[in-house]
Tab-separated table of C-alpha atoms in Angstrom:
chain	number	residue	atom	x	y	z
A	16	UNK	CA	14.813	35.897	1.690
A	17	UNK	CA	15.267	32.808	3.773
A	18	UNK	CA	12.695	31.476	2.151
A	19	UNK	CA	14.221	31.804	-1.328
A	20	UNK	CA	17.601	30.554	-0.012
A	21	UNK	CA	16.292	27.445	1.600
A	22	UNK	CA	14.326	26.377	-1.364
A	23	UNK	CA	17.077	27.042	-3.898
A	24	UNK	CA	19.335	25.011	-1.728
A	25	UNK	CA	16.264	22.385	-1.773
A	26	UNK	CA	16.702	22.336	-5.723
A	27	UNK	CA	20.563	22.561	-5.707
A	28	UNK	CA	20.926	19.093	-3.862
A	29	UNK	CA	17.901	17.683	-5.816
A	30	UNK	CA	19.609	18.554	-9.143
A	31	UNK	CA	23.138	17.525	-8.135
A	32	UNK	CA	22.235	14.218	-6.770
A	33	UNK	CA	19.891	13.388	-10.055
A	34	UNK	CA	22.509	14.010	-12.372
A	35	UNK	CA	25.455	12.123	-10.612
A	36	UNK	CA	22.786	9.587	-10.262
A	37	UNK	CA	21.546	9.480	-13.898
A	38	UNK	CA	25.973	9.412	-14.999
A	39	UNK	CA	26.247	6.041	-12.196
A	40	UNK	CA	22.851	4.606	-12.676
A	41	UNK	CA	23.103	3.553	-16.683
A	42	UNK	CA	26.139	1.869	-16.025
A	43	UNK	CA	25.474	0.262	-13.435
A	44	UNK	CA	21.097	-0.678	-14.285
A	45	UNK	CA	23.492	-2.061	-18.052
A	46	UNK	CA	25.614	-4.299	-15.439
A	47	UNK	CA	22.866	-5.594	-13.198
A	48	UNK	CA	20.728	-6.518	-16.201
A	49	UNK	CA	23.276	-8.140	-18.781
A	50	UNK	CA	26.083	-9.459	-16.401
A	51	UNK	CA	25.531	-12.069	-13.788
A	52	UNK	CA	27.901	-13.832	-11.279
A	53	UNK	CA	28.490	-14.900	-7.793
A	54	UNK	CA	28.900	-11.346	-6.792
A	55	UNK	CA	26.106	-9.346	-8.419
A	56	UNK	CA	23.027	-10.814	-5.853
A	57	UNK	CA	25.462	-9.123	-3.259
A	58	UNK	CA	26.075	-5.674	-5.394
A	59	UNK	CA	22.349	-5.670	-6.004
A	60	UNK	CA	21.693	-6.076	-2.168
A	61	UNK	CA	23.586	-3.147	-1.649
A	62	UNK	CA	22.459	-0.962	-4.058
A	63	UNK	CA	18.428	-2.125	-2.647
A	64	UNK	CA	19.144	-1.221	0.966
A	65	UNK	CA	18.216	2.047	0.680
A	66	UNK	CA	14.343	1.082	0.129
A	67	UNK	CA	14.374	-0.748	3.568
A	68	UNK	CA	16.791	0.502	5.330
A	69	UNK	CA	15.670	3.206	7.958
A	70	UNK	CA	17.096	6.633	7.150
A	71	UNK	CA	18.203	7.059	10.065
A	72	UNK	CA	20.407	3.856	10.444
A	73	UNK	CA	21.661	4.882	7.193
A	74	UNK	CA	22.406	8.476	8.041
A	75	UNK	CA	24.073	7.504	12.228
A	76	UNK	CA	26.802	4.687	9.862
A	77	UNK	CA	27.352	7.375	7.129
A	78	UNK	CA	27.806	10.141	10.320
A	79	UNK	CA	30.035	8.170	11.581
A	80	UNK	CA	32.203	7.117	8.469
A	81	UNK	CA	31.781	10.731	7.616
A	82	UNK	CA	33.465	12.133	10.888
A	83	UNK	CA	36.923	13.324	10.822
A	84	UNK	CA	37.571	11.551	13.938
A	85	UNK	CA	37.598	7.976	12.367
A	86	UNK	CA	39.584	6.698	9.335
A	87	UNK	CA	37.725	7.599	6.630
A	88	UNK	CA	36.289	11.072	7.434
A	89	UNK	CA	40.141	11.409	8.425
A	90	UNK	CA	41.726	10.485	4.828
A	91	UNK	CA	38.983	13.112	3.123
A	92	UNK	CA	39.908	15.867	5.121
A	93	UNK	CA	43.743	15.437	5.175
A	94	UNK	CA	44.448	13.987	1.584
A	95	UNK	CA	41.561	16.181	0.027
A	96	UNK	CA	40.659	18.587	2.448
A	97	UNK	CA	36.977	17.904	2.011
A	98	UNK	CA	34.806	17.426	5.275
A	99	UNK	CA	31.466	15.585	4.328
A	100	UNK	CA	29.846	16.264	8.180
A	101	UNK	CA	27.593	18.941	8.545
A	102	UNK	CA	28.846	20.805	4.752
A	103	UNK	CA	27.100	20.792	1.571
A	104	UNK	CA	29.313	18.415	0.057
A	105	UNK	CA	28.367	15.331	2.333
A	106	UNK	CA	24.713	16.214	2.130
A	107	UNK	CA	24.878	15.706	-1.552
A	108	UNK	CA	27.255	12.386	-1.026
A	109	UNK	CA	24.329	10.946	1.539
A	110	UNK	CA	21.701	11.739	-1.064
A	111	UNK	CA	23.338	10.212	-3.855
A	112	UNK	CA	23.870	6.842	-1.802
A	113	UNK	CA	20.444	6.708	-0.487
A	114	UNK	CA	18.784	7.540	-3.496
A	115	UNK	CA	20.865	5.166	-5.092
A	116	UNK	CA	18.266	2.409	-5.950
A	117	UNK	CA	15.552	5.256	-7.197
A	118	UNK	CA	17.059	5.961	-9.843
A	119	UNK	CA	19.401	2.417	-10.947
A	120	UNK	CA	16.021	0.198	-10.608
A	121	UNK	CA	14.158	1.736	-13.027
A	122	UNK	CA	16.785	1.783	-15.478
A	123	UNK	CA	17.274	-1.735	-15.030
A	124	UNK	CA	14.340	-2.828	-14.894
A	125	UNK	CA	14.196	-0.904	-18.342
A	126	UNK	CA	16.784	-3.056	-19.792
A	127	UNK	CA	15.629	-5.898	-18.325
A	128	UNK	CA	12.342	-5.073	-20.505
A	129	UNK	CA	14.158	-4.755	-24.384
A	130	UNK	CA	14.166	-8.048	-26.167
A	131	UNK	CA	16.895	-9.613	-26.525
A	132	UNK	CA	16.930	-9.734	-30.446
A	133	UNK	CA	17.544	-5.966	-30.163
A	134	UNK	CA	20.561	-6.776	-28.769
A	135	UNK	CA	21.691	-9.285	-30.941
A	136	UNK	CA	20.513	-7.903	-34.211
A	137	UNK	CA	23.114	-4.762	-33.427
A	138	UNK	CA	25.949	-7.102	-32.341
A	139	UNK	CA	25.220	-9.202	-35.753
A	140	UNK	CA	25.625	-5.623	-37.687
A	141	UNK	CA	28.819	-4.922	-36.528
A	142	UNK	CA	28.003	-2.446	-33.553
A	143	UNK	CA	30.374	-1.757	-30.651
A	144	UNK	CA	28.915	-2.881	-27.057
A	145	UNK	CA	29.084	1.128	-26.950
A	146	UNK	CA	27.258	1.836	-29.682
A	147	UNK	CA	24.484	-0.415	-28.998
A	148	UNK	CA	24.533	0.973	-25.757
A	149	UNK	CA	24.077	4.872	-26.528
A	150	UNK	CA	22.349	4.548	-29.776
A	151	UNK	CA	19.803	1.194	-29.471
A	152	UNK	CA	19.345	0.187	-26.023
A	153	UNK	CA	18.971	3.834	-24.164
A	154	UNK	CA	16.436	5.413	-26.838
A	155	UNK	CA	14.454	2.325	-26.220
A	156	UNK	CA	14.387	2.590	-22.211
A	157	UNK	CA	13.515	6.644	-22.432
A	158	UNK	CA	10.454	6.197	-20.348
A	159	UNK	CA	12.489	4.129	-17.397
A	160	UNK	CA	15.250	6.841	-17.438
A	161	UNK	CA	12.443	9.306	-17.192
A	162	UNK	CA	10.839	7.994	-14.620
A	163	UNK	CA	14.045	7.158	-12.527
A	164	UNK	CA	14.997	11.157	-13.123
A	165	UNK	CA	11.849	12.749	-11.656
A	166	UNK	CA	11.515	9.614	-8.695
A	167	UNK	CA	14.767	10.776	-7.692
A	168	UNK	CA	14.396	13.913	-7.714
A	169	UNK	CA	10.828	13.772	-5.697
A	170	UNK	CA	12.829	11.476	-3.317
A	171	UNK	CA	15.991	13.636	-2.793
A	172	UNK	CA	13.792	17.163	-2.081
A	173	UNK	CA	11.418	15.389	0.399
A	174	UNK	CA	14.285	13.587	2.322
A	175	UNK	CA	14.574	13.944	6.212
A	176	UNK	CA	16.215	12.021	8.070
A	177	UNK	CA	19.168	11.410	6.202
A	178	UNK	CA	19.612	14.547	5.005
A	179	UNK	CA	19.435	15.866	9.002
A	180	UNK	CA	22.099	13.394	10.459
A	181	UNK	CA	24.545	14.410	8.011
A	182	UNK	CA	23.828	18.095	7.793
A	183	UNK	CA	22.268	19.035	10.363
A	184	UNK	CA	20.152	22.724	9.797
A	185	UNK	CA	23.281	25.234	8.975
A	186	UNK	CA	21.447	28.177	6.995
A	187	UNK	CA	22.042	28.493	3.398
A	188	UNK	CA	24.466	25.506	3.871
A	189	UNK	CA	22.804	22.327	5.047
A	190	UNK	CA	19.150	23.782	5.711
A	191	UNK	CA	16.717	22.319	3.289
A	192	UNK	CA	13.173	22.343	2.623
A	193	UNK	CA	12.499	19.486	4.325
A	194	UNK	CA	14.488	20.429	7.774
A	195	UNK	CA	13.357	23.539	7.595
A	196	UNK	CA	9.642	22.090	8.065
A	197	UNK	CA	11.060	20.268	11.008
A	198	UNK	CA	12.382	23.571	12.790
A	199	UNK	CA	9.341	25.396	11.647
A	200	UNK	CA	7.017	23.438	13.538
A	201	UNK	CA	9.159	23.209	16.163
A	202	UNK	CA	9.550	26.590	17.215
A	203	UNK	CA	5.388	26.631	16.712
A	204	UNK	CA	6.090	28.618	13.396
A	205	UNK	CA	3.173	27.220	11.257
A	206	UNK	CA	2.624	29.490	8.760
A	207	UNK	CA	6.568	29.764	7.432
A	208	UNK	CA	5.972	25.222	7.971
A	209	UNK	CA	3.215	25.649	5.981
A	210	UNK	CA	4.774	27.557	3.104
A	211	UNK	CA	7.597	25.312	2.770
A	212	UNK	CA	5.167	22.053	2.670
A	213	UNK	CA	2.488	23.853	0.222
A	214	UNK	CA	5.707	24.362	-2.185
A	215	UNK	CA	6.824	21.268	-1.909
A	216	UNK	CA	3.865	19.861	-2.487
A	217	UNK	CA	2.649	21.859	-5.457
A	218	UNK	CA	6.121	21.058	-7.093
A	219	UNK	CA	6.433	18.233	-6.835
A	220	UNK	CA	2.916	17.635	-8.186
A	221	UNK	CA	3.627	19.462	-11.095
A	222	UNK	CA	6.551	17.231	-11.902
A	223	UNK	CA	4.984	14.210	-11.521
A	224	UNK	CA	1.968	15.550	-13.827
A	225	UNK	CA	4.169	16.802	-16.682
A	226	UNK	CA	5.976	13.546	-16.784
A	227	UNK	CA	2.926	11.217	-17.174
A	228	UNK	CA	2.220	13.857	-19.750
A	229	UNK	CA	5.447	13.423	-21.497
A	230	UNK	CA	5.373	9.492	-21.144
A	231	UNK	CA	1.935	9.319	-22.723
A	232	UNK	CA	3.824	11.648	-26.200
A	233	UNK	CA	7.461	9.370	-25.783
């Protein structure tokens, strides 16, 4: 039973964070690939230093901003009564920032790819930036939305140390997969370790197989 709960968990966070990932990362992959200025290097730093940063650096600043003893974690709790630290909420708000760039470079790099007489033929035919948008560019970057959706969601269910900082190991709260493997092996538990590992493994295997698939047919 703990078993089940932890791994559905697992999934829960995965799925959340893809999706509010896949709703940020069009916009912003369209803005970092068709709008430059003297501020985008800098919003493009940000958005990279996930890939280098250590997750733990990451996850002690976003602990810190989180807790309702400064400002910030202050504001959230009194204005909307929401505490990120050590709650489901703020695990899924630490996983969308630090998997941030997993899922925004591809699509970028996607648009980055069309030629730019796509573009312009559709502006020359009348189309709304909009239009072009939902009905030219994205159908054309499938394969780079596709792979930013299943990278992401590989990188949120396998994430550690952020994931631990934030939410610590509450059962059927903030316990995932990944933690769980942690206190497994900790308390010399190796068999329940290796159960959660196998799955993980296996899973995510099977997602990254059926999407090369699926690439090869788009």
């Amino acid at each position: 039973m703990e078993f089940l709960e932890t791994m559905f968990l697992t999934f829960k966070v995965a799925l959340l964070t893809t999706f509010i990932l896949l709703c940020i990362g069009i916009p912003l992959g369209y803005f970092l690939a068709f709008y430059q200025n003297r501020f985008t290097p800098f919003l493009e730093t940000l958005v990279s230093m996930p890939l280098v940063l250590p997750p733990s650096v990451l996850g002690f600043y976003l602990l810190v901003a989180f807790s309702p003893n400064n400002f910030f974690g202050a504001f959230l709790l009194e204005i909307f009564h929401l505490k990120l630290v050590f709650s489901f909420e703020g695990l899924v708000v630490a996983s969308v920032i630090f998997s941030l760039p997993f899922m925004v470079k591809p699509i970028q790099t996607g648009f980055l790819n069309l030629p730019k007489s796509l573009f312009e033929a559709a502006l020359i035919l009348g189309k709304s930036p909009l239009v072009i948008l939902l009905r030219v560019l994205l159908p054309n970057i499938s394969r780079s939305i596709l792979s930013g959706i299943v990278i992401t969601f590989a990188h949120t269910i396998g994430e550690f140390g952020v994931v631990m900082m934030i939410g610590g190991s509450i059962k059927g709260e903030t316990r995932v997969a990944s933690i769980a493997i942690y206190d497994e092996v900790e308390s010399l538990n190796y068999t329940l370790a290796h159960q959660y590992a196998l799955s993980l493994f296996l899973i995510t295997f099977v997602i990254l197989w059926i999407t090369f698939y699926l690439e090869k047919k788009i």
